[in-house]
mmCIF file of C-alpha atoms in Angstrom:
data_model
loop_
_atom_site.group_PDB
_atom_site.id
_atom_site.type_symbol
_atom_site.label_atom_id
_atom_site.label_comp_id
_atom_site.label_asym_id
_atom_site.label_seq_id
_atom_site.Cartn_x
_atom_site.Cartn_y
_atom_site.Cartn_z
ATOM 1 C CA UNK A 22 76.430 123.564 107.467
ATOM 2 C CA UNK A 23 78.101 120.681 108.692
ATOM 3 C CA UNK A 24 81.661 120.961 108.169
ATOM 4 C CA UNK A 25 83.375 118.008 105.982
ATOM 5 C CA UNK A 26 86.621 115.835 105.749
ATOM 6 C CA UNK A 27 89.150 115.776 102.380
ATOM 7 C CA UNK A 28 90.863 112.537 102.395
ATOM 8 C CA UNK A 29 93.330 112.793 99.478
ATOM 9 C CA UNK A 30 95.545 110.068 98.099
ATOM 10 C CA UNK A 31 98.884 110.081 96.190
ATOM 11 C CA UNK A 32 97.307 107.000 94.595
ATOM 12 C CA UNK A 33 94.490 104.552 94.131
ATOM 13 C CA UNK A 34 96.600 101.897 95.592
ATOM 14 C CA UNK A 35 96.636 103.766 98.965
ATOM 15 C CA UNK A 36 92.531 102.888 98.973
ATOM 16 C CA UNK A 37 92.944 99.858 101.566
ATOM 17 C CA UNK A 38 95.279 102.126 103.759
ATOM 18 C CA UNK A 39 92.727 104.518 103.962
ATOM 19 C CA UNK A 40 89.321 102.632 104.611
ATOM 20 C CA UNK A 41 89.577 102.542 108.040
ATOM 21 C CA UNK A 42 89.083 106.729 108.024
ATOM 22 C CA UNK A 43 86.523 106.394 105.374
ATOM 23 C CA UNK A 44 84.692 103.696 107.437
ATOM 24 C CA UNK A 45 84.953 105.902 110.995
ATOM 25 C CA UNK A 46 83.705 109.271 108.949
ATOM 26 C CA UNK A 47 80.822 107.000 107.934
ATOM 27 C CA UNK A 48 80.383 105.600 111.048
ATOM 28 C CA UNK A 49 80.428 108.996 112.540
ATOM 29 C CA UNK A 50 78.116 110.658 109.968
ATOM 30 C CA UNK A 51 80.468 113.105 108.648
ATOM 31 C CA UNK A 52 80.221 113.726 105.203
ATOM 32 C CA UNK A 53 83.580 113.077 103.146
ATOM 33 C CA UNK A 54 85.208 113.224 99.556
ATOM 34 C CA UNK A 55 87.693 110.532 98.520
ATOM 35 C CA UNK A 56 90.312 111.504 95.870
ATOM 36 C CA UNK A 57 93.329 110.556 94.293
ATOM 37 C CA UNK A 58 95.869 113.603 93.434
ATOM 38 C CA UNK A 59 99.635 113.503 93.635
ATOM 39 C CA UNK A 60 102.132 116.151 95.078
ATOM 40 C CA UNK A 61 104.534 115.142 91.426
ATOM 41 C CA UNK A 62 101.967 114.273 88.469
ATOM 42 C CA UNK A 63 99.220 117.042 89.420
ATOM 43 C CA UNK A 64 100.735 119.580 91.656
ATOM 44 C CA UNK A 65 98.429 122.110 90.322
ATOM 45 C CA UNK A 66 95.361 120.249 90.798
ATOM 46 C CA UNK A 67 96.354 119.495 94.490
ATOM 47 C CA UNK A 68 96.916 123.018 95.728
ATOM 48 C CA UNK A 69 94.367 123.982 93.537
ATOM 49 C CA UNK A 70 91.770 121.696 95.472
ATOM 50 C CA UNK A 71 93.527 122.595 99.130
ATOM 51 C CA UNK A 72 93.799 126.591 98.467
ATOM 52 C CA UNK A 73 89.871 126.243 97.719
ATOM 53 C CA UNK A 74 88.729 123.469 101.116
ATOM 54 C CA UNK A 75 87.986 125.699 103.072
ATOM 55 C CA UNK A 76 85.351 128.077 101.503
ATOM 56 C CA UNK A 77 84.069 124.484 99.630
ATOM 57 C CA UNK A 78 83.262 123.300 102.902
ATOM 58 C CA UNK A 79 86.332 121.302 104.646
ATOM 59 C CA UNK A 80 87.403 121.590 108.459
ATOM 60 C CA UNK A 81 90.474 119.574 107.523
ATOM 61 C CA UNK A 82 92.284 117.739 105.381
ATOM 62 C CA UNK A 83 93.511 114.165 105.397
ATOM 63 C CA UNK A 84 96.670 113.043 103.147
ATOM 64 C CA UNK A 85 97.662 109.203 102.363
ATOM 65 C CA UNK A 86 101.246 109.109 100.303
ATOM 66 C CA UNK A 87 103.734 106.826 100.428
ATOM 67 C CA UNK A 88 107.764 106.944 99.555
ATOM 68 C CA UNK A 89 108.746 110.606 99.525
ATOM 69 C CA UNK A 90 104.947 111.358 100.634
ATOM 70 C CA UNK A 91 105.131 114.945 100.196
ATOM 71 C CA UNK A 92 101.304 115.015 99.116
ATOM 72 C CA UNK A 93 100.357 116.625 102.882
ATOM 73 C CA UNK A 94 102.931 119.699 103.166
ATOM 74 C CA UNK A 95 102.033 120.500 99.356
ATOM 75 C CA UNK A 96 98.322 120.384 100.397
ATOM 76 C CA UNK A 97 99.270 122.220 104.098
ATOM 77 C CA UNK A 98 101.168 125.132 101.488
ATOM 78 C CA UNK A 99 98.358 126.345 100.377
ATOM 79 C CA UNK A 100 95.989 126.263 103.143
ATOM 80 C CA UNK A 101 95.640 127.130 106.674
ATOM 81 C CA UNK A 102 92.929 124.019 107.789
ATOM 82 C CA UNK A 103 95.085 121.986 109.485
ATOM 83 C CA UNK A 104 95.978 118.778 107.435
ATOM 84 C CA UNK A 105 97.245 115.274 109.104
ATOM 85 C CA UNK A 106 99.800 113.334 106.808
ATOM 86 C CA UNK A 107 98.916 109.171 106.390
ATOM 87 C CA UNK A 108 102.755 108.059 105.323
ATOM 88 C CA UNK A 109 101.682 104.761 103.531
ATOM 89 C CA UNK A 110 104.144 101.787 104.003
ATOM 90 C CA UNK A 111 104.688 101.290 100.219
ATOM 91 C CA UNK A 112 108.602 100.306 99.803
ATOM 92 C CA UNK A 113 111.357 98.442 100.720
ATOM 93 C CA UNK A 114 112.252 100.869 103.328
ATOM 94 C CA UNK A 115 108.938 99.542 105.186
ATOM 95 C CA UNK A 116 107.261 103.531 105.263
ATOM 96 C CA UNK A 117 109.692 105.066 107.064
ATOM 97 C CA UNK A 118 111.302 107.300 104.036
ATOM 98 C CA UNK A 119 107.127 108.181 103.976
ATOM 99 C CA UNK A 120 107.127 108.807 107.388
ATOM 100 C CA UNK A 121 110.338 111.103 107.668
ATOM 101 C CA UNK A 122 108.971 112.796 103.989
ATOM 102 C CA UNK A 123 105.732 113.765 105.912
ATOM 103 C CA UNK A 124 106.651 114.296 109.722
ATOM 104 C CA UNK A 125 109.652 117.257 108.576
ATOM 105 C CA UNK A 126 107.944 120.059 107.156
ATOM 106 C CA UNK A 127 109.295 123.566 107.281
ATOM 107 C CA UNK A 128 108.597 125.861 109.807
ATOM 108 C CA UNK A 129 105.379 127.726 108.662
ATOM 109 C CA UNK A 130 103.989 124.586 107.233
ATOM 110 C CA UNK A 131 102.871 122.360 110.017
ATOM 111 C CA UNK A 132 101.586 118.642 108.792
ATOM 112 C CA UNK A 133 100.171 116.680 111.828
ATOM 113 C CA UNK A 134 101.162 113.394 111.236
ATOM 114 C CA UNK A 135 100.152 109.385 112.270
ATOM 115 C CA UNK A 136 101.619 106.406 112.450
ATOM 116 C CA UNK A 137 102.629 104.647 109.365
ATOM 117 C CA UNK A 138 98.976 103.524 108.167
ATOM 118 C CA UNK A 139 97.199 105.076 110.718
ATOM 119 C CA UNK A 140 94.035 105.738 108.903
ATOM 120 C CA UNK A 141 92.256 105.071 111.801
ATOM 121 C CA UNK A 142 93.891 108.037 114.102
ATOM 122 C CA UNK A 143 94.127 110.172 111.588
ATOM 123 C CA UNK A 144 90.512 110.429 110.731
ATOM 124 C CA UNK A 145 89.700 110.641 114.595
ATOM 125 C CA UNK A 146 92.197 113.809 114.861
ATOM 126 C CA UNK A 147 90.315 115.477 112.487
ATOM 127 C CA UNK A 148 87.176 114.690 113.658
ATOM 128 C CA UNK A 149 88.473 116.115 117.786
ATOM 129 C CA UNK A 150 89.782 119.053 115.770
ATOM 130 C CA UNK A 151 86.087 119.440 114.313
ATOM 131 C CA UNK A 152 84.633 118.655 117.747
ATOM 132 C CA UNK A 153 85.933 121.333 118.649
ATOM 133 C CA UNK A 154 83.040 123.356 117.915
ATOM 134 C CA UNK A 155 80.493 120.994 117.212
ATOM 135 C CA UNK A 156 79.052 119.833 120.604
ATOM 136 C CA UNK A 157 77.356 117.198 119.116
ATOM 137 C CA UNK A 158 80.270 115.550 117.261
ATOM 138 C CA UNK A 159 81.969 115.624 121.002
ATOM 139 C CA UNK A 160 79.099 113.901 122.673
ATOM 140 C CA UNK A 161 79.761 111.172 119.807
ATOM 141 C CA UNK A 162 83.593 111.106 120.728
ATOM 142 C CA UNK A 163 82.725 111.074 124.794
ATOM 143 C CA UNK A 164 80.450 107.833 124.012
ATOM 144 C CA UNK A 165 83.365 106.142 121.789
ATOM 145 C CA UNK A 166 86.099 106.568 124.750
ATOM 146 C CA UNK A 167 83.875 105.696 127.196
ATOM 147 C CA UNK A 168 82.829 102.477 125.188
ATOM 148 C CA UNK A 169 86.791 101.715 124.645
ATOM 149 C CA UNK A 170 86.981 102.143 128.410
ATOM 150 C CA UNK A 171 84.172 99.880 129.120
ATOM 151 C CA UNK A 172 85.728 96.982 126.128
ATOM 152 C CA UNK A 173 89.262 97.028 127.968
ATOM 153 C CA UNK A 174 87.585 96.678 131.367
ATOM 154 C CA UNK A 175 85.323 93.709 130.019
ATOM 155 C CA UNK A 176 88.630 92.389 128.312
ATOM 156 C CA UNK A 177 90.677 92.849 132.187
ATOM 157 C CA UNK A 178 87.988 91.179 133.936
ATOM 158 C CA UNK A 179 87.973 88.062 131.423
ATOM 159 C CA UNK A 180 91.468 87.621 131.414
ATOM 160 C CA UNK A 181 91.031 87.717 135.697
ATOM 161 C CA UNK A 182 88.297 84.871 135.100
ATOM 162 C CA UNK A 183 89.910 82.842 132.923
ATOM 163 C CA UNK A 184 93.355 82.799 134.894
ATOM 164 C CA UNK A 185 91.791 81.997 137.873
#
């Protein structure tokens, strides 16, 4: 059975953030599930769902919140997938209280986190970490670097025409 992606949100308003995962996972053909739970207003739902992702499926877990973002290490608590924190610029403090609230967890609980909205990377760690074993799912990622290679060559050699 081909292993699956969570990709939880703190809330709905996160959606746009996290689009860019959801669109890659399509892209990719790796199945996914989309919800919204928060680490405040339904703890027990959220470690409910994470202590259970791995025998429903899941290789890993993906986790958008913003201001004190602690949706990942409550989700990386109660299981041992490894989960990747999304801290969602959302205030006046531009993300960063997000980013600080996801990148220092405790030792024991390790969150992998990205950038501040990095949707993008975050769905393509968990996808290396589920290459990992899926030799398939790595030929896909060899073809994507090796078409990013080939787009910033094109791009150098343009640049070299045009400034001629």
């Amino acid at each position: 059975m081909k292993k699956s992606i969570a990709i939880i949100m703190g809330s709905d308003s996160d959606l746009p953030v996290v689009m860019p995962a959801v669109d890659l996972l399509k892209e990719l053909d790796i199945p996914a599930t989309v919800k919204v739970m928060s680490a405040h207003r339904t703890p027990a739902q959220a470690a409910e769902f994470s202590a259970n992702a791995k025998k429903n499926g899941y290789g890993a877990i993906i986790a958008a919140a913003g201001k004190a973002a602690h949706l990942a290490g409550v989700l990386a608590a109660h299981t041992t997938l490894p989960v990747i924190g999304i801290p969602v610029k959302s205030s006046t403090l531009d993300g960063l209280d997000a980013l600080l609230a996801t990148v220092q967890m405790p030792k024991g609980v390790p969150v992998a986190t990205v950038a501040i909205d990095g949707a993008y990377n975050a769905a393509l760690l968990a996808v290396q970490m589920l290459a990992i074993t899926d030799d398939e799912l790595a030929q896909k990622l060899d073809k994507m670097k090796k078409d990013m290679e080939e787009s910033v060559l094109a791009k150098d050699k343009a640049l070299e025409e045009k400034l001629k």
